[in-house]
Amino acid sequence: MFFFFQLVWLGLNVFFFWYYYLTYDKGLLYYYTRELLGPYLALARAPAACLNFNCLLILLPVCRNLLSFLRGSSACCSVRVRRQLDRNLTFHKLVAWMIALHTAIHTIAHLFNVERLVDARTEENGSIKAALSDLNDQKGETYLNFARKKILVRRWEKTRGLLFLMHAYRKILFFLIIIATLT
């Protein structure tokens, strides 16, 4: 029975990831954002949806009052279901690992988003990336690209962001090692 709940939870994670990936990768609403960010828009938003779902679930297995209420009400649950409630910490740890995985994917995708936006700011005039990056240079317009000044872009190009990316990857790896040692 516990295996069934794990499969349902895993299936919902796969569904959310796939649904939101296709929404942001193929949807017409995000066409211009996709022009700037490429596939990393979808790779950032899909794990974000899974993060929302798993952050909702992570506290349910450790709510003592809810678990006590469900165990005590025999009309609500059968003996098999009440037995599964005793495996609440195992499910809590599984959800935590899924949160760590989606956090790593989400963060790395955003790092690539920054790189793509900075590259788009340096595009030659006349390209669609240059036009989208120049939005909001006049009053009353909104913008897609947060890299607003050429000075920032020139500084970024000198180092090419490699030091920043290496530092971020090291922090993510350190975070995952800490989580692995705590479980």
PDB file of C-alpha atoms in Angstrom:
ATOM      1  CA  MET A   1       0.000   0.000   0.000  1.00  0.00           C
ATOM      2  CA  PHE A   2       2.839   2.391   0.826  1.00  0.00           C
ATOM      3  CA  PHE A   3       4.385   1.561  -2.540  1.00  0.00           C
ATOM      4  CA  PHE A   4       1.106   2.574  -4.217  1.00  0.00           C
ATOM      5  CA  PHE A   5       1.157   5.993  -2.506  1.00  0.00           C
ATOM      6  CA  GLN A   6       4.762   6.477  -3.570  1.00  0.00           C
ATOM      7  CA  LEU A   7       3.868   5.669  -7.177  1.00  0.00           C
ATOM      8  CA  VAL A   8       0.953   8.119  -7.118  1.00  0.00           C
ATOM      9  CA  TRP A   9       3.196  10.834  -5.648  1.00  0.00           C
ATOM     10  CA  LEU A  10       5.946  10.129  -8.182  1.00  0.00           C
ATOM     11  CA  GLY A  11       3.390  10.070 -11.003  1.00  0.00           C
ATOM     12  CA  LEU A  12       2.045  13.460  -9.933  1.00  0.00           C
ATOM     13  CA  ASN A  13       5.584  14.861  -9.923  1.00  0.00           C
ATOM     14  CA  VAL A  14       6.184  13.540 -13.444  1.00  0.00           C
ATOM     15  CA  PHE A  15       2.829  14.913 -14.586  1.00  0.00           C
ATOM     16  CA  PHE A  16       3.476  18.408 -13.158  1.00  0.00           C
ATOM     17  CA  PHE A  17       6.982  18.503 -14.608  1.00  0.00           C
ATOM     18  CA  TRP A  18       5.867  17.362 -18.049  1.00  0.00           C
ATOM     19  CA  TYR A  19       2.733  19.559 -18.175  1.00  0.00           C
ATOM     20  CA  TYR A  20       4.531  22.753 -17.177  1.00  0.00           C
ATOM     21  CA  TYR A  21       7.539  21.948 -19.344  1.00  0.00           C
ATOM     22  CA  LEU A  22       5.281  21.669 -22.397  1.00  0.00           C
ATOM     23  CA  THR A  23       3.315  24.759 -21.369  1.00  0.00           C
ATOM     24  CA  TYR A  24       6.426  26.934 -21.242  1.00  0.00           C
ATOM     25  CA  ASP A  25       8.236  25.221 -24.111  1.00  0.00           C
ATOM     26  CA  LYS A  26       5.406  25.221 -26.668  1.00  0.00           C
ATOM     27  CA  GLY A  27       2.914  27.840 -25.457  1.00  0.00           C
ATOM     28  CA  LEU A  28       2.360  30.923 -27.613  1.00  0.00           C
ATOM     29  CA  LEU A  29       2.047  33.083 -24.517  1.00  0.00           C
ATOM     30  CA  TYR A  30       5.764  32.632 -23.774  1.00  0.00           C
ATOM     31  CA  TYR A  31       7.089  32.901 -27.339  1.00  0.00           C
ATOM     32  CA  TYR A  32       9.165  36.050 -26.856  1.00  0.00           C
ATOM     33  CA  THR A  33      10.503  35.000 -23.476  1.00  0.00           C
ATOM     34  CA  ARG A  34      11.527  31.719 -25.080  1.00  0.00           C
ATOM     35  CA  GLU A  35      13.351  33.677 -27.786  1.00  0.00           C
ATOM     36  CA  LEU A  36      15.562  35.181 -25.091  1.00  0.00           C
ATOM     37  CA  LEU A  37      15.925  32.210 -22.750  1.00  0.00           C
ATOM     38  CA  GLY A  38      15.680  29.211 -25.038  1.00  0.00           C
ATOM     39  CA  PRO A  39      14.846  25.876 -23.411  1.00  0.00           C
ATOM     40  CA  TYR A  40      15.943  27.094 -19.992  1.00  0.00           C
ATOM     41  CA  LEU A  41      12.649  28.905 -19.444  1.00  0.00           C
ATOM     42  CA  ALA A  42      10.821  25.579 -19.412  1.00  0.00           C
ATOM     43  CA  LEU A  43      13.626  23.924 -17.451  1.00  0.00           C
ATOM     44  CA  ALA A  44      13.258  26.559 -14.739  1.00  0.00           C
ATOM     45  CA  ARG A  45       9.461  26.657 -14.570  1.00  0.00           C
ATOM     46  CA  ALA A  46       8.744  22.904 -14.634  1.00  0.00           C
ATOM     47  CA  PRO A  47      10.738  22.118 -11.468  1.00  0.00           C
ATOM     48  CA  ALA A  48       9.229  25.237  -9.887  1.00  0.00           C
ATOM     49  CA  ALA A  49       5.779  23.671 -10.248  1.00  0.00           C
ATOM     50  CA  CYS A  50       7.070  20.439  -8.703  1.00  0.00           C
ATOM     51  CA  LEU A  51       8.661  22.447  -5.893  1.00  0.00           C
ATOM     52  CA  ASN A  52       5.311  24.071  -5.131  1.00  0.00           C
ATOM     53  CA  PHE A  53       3.622  20.673  -5.013  1.00  0.00           C
ATOM     54  CA  ASN A  54       6.288  19.044  -2.831  1.00  0.00           C
ATOM     55  CA  CYS A  55       6.545  22.011  -0.466  1.00  0.00           C
ATOM     56  CA  LEU A  56       2.812  21.622   0.053  1.00  0.00           C
ATOM     57  CA  LEU A  57       3.267  17.940   0.905  1.00  0.00           C
ATOM     58  CA  ILE A  58       6.372  18.053   3.091  1.00  0.00           C
ATOM     59  CA  LEU A  59       4.582  19.196   6.230  1.00  0.00           C
ATOM     60  CA  LEU A  60       1.593  16.854   6.028  1.00  0.00           C
ATOM     61  CA  PRO A  61       3.475  13.720   7.181  1.00  0.00           C
ATOM     62  CA  VAL A  62       4.718  15.478  10.320  1.00  0.00           C
ATOM     63  CA  CYS A  63       1.446  17.107  11.428  1.00  0.00           C
ATOM     64  CA  ARG A  64       0.916  15.241  14.695  1.00  0.00           C
ATOM     65  CA  ASN A  65      -2.643  16.366  15.324  1.00  0.00           C
ATOM     66  CA  LEU A  66      -3.752  15.385  11.830  1.00  0.00           C
ATOM     67  CA  LEU A  67      -2.075  11.973  12.075  1.00  0.00           C
ATOM     68  CA  SER A  68      -3.554  11.345  15.532  1.00  0.00           C
ATOM     69  CA  PHE A  69      -6.994  12.317  14.295  1.00  0.00           C
ATOM     70  CA  LEU A  70      -6.746  10.007  11.267  1.00  0.00           C
ATOM     71  CA  ARG A  71      -5.468   7.106  13.376  1.00  0.00           C
ATOM     72  CA  GLY A  72      -8.222   7.565  15.940  1.00  0.00           C
ATOM     73  CA  SER A  73     -11.104   7.777  13.523  1.00  0.00           C
ATOM     74  CA  SER A  74     -11.757   4.215  12.458  1.00  0.00           C
ATOM     75  CA  ALA A  75     -14.694   5.342  10.314  1.00  0.00           C
ATOM     76  CA  CYS A  76     -12.338   7.347   8.137  1.00  0.00           C
ATOM     77  CA  CYS A  77      -9.592   4.864   7.499  1.00  0.00           C
ATOM     78  CA  SER A  78      -9.114   1.120   7.342  1.00  0.00           C
ATOM     79  CA  VAL A  79      -6.440  -0.727   9.307  1.00  0.00           C
ATOM     80  CA  ARG A  80      -4.192  -0.853   6.232  1.00  0.00           C
ATOM     81  CA  VAL A  81      -4.360   2.914   5.763  1.00  0.00           C
ATOM     82  CA  ARG A  82      -3.705   3.534   9.464  1.00  0.00           C
ATOM     83  CA  ARG A  83      -0.645   1.299   9.200  1.00  0.00           C
ATOM     84  CA  GLN A  84       0.634   3.489   6.373  1.00  0.00           C
ATOM     85  CA  LEU A  85       0.352   6.532   8.600  1.00  0.00           C
ATOM     86  CA  ASP A  86       3.166   5.062  10.699  1.00  0.00           C
ATOM     87  CA  ARG A  87       5.520   5.443   7.724  1.00  0.00           C
ATOM     88  CA  ASN A  88       5.134   9.198   7.750  1.00  0.00           C
ATOM     89  CA  LEU A  89       8.835   9.988   8.304  1.00  0.00           C
ATOM     90  CA  THR A  90       9.896   7.862   5.342  1.00  0.00           C
ATOM     91  CA  PHE A  91       7.541   9.786   3.072  1.00  0.00           C
ATOM     92  CA  HIS A  92       8.712  13.074   4.611  1.00  0.00           C
ATOM     93  CA  LYS A  93      12.326  12.199   3.701  1.00  0.00           C
ATOM     94  CA  LEU A  94      11.356  11.198   0.155  1.00  0.00           C
ATOM     95  CA  VAL A  95       9.614  14.520  -0.356  1.00  0.00           C
ATOM     96  CA  ALA A  96      12.690  16.323   1.013  1.00  0.00           C
ATOM     97  CA  TRP A  97      14.922  14.554  -1.518  1.00  0.00           C
ATOM     98  CA  MET A  98      12.548  15.493  -4.323  1.00  0.00           C
ATOM     99  CA  ILE A  99      12.640  19.120  -3.157  1.00  0.00           C
ATOM    100  CA  ALA A 100      16.452  19.042  -3.181  1.00  0.00           C
ATOM    101  CA  LEU A 101      16.502  17.590  -6.708  1.00  0.00           C
ATOM    102  CA  HIS A 102      14.055  20.129  -8.123  1.00  0.00           C
ATOM    103  CA  THR A 103      15.838  22.967  -6.325  1.00  0.00           C
ATOM    104  CA  ALA A 104      19.106  22.003  -8.005  1.00  0.00           C
ATOM    105  CA  ILE A 105      17.479  21.792 -11.465  1.00  0.00           C
ATOM    106  CA  HIS A 106      15.624  25.073 -10.927  1.00  0.00           C
ATOM    107  CA  THR A 107      18.721  26.934  -9.733  1.00  0.00           C
ATOM    108  CA  ILE A 108      20.967  25.681 -12.526  1.00  0.00           C
ATOM    109  CA  ALA A 109      18.333  26.580 -15.135  1.00  0.00           C
ATOM    110  CA  HIS A 110      18.143  30.109 -13.732  1.00  0.00           C
ATOM    111  CA  LEU A 111      21.917  30.412 -13.924  1.00  0.00           C
ATOM    112  CA  PHE A 112      21.719  29.584 -17.611  1.00  0.00           C
ATOM    113  CA  ASN A 113      18.848  32.087 -17.928  1.00  0.00           C
ATOM    114  CA  VAL A 114      21.124  34.838 -16.635  1.00  0.00           C
ATOM    115  CA  GLU A 115      23.804  33.858 -19.131  1.00  0.00           C
ATOM    116  CA  ARG A 116      21.302  33.876 -22.013  1.00  0.00           C
ATOM    117  CA  LEU A 117      19.864  37.265 -21.030  1.00  0.00           C
ATOM    118  CA  VAL A 118      23.305  38.837 -20.840  1.00  0.00           C
ATOM    119  CA  ASP A 119      24.205  37.337 -24.226  1.00  0.00           C
ATOM    120  CA  ALA A 120      20.951  38.683 -25.693  1.00  0.00           C
ATOM    121  CA  ARG A 121      21.837  42.193 -24.545  1.00  0.00           C
ATOM    122  CA  THR A 122      25.022  42.099 -26.635  1.00  0.00           C
ATOM    123  CA  GLU A 123      23.282  40.935 -29.835  1.00  0.00           C
ATOM    124  CA  GLU A 124      23.641  43.021 -32.984  1.00  0.00           C
ATOM    125  CA  ASN A 125      20.900  45.525 -33.726  1.00  0.00           C
ATOM    126  CA  GLY A 126      18.199  44.157 -35.970  1.00  0.00           C
ATOM    127  CA  SER A 127      17.953  40.717 -34.368  1.00  0.00           C
ATOM    128  CA  ILE A 128      14.878  39.750 -32.389  1.00  0.00           C
ATOM    129  CA  LYS A 129      16.957  39.263 -29.231  1.00  0.00           C
ATOM    130  CA  ALA A 130      18.307  42.812 -29.509  1.00  0.00           C
ATOM    131  CA  ALA A 131      14.799  44.196 -30.061  1.00  0.00           C
ATOM    132  CA  LEU A 132      13.429  42.304 -27.058  1.00  0.00           C
ATOM    133  CA  SER A 133      16.366  43.407 -24.924  1.00  0.00           C
ATOM    134  CA  ASP A 134      15.791  47.045 -25.879  1.00  0.00           C
ATOM    135  CA  LEU A 135      12.182  47.035 -24.674  1.00  0.00           C
ATOM    136  CA  ASN A 136      11.522  49.573 -21.910  1.00  0.00           C
ATOM    137  CA  ASP A 137      14.107  51.989 -23.218  1.00  0.00           C
ATOM    138  CA  GLN A 138      11.170  54.366 -23.796  1.00  0.00           C
ATOM    139  CA  LYS A 139       8.632  55.513 -21.241  1.00  0.00           C
ATOM    140  CA  GLY A 140       5.555  53.317 -20.769  1.00  0.00           C
ATOM    141  CA  GLU A 141       7.077  50.042 -22.012  1.00  0.00           C
ATOM    142  CA  THR A 142       7.669  46.879 -20.065  1.00  0.00           C
ATOM    143  CA  TYR A 143      10.842  44.827 -20.321  1.00  0.00           C
ATOM    144  CA  LEU A 144      11.829  41.188 -20.722  1.00  0.00           C
ATOM    145  CA  ASN A 145      15.559  41.453 -20.150  1.00  0.00           C
ATOM    146  CA  PHE A 146      16.773  42.593 -16.744  1.00  0.00           C
ATOM    147  CA  ALA A 147      20.299  43.300 -18.051  1.00  0.00           C
ATOM    148  CA  ARG A 148      19.589  46.964 -18.703  1.00  0.00           C
ATOM    149  CA  LYS A 149      22.971  48.625 -19.056  1.00  0.00           C
ATOM    150  CA  LYS A 150      25.792  47.857 -21.424  1.00  0.00           C
ATOM    151  CA  ILE A 151      28.313  48.471 -18.600  1.00  0.00           C
ATOM    152  CA  LEU A 152      26.981  45.482 -16.662  1.00  0.00           C
ATOM    153  CA  VAL A 153      27.115  43.401 -19.806  1.00  0.00           C
ATOM    154  CA  ARG A 154      30.705  44.389 -20.574  1.00  0.00           C
ATOM    155  CA  ARG A 155      31.833  43.440 -17.070  1.00  0.00           C
ATOM    156  CA  TRP A 156      30.015  40.125 -17.327  1.00  0.00           C
ATOM    157  CA  GLU A 157      31.596  39.389 -20.705  1.00  0.00           C
ATOM    158  CA  LYS A 158      35.122  39.841 -19.374  1.00  0.00           C
ATOM    159  CA  THR A 159      34.758  36.989 -16.921  1.00  0.00           C
ATOM    160  CA  ARG A 160      32.003  35.369 -18.974  1.00  0.00           C
ATOM    161  CA  GLY A 161      30.293  34.528 -15.733  1.00  0.00           C
ATOM    162  CA  LEU A 162      32.368  31.389 -15.265  1.00  0.00           C
ATOM    163  CA  LEU A 163      33.502  32.283 -11.780  1.00  0.00           C
ATOM    164  CA  PHE A 164      29.919  33.027 -10.799  1.00  0.00           C
ATOM    165  CA  LEU A 165      28.642  29.749 -12.233  1.00  0.00           C
ATOM    166  CA  MET A 166      31.448  27.718 -10.661  1.00  0.00           C
ATOM    167  CA  HIS A 167      30.737  29.274  -7.276  1.00  0.00           C
ATOM    168  CA  ALA A 168      27.001  28.556  -7.612  1.00  0.00           C
ATOM    169  CA  TYR A 169      27.571  24.922  -8.631  1.00  0.00           C
ATOM    170  CA  ARG A 170      29.887  24.464  -5.656  1.00  0.00           C
ATOM    171  CA  LYS A 171      27.223  25.819  -3.291  1.00  0.00           C
ATOM    172  CA  ILE A 172      24.575  23.500  -4.739  1.00  0.00           C
ATOM    173  CA  LEU A 173      26.878  20.501  -4.371  1.00  0.00           C
ATOM    174  CA  PHE A 174      27.684  21.513  -0.789  1.00  0.00           C
ATOM    175  CA  PHE A 175      23.943  21.819  -0.048  1.00  0.00           C
ATOM    176  CA  LEU A 176      23.239  18.331  -1.425  1.00  0.00           C
ATOM    177  CA  ILE A 177      26.124  16.820   0.577  1.00  0.00           C
ATOM    178  CA  ILE A 178      24.782  18.403   3.780  1.00  0.00           C
ATOM    179  CA  ILE A 179      21.314  16.999   3.107  1.00  0.00           C
ATOM    180  CA  ALA A 180      22.739  13.549   2.362  1.00  0.00           C
ATOM    181  CA  THR A 181      24.653  13.485   5.648  1.00  0.00           C
ATOM    182  CA  LEU A 182      21.607  14.551   7.666  1.00  0.00           C
ATOM    183  CA  THR A 183      19.402  11.715   6.455  1.00  0.00           C
TER     184      THR A 183
END
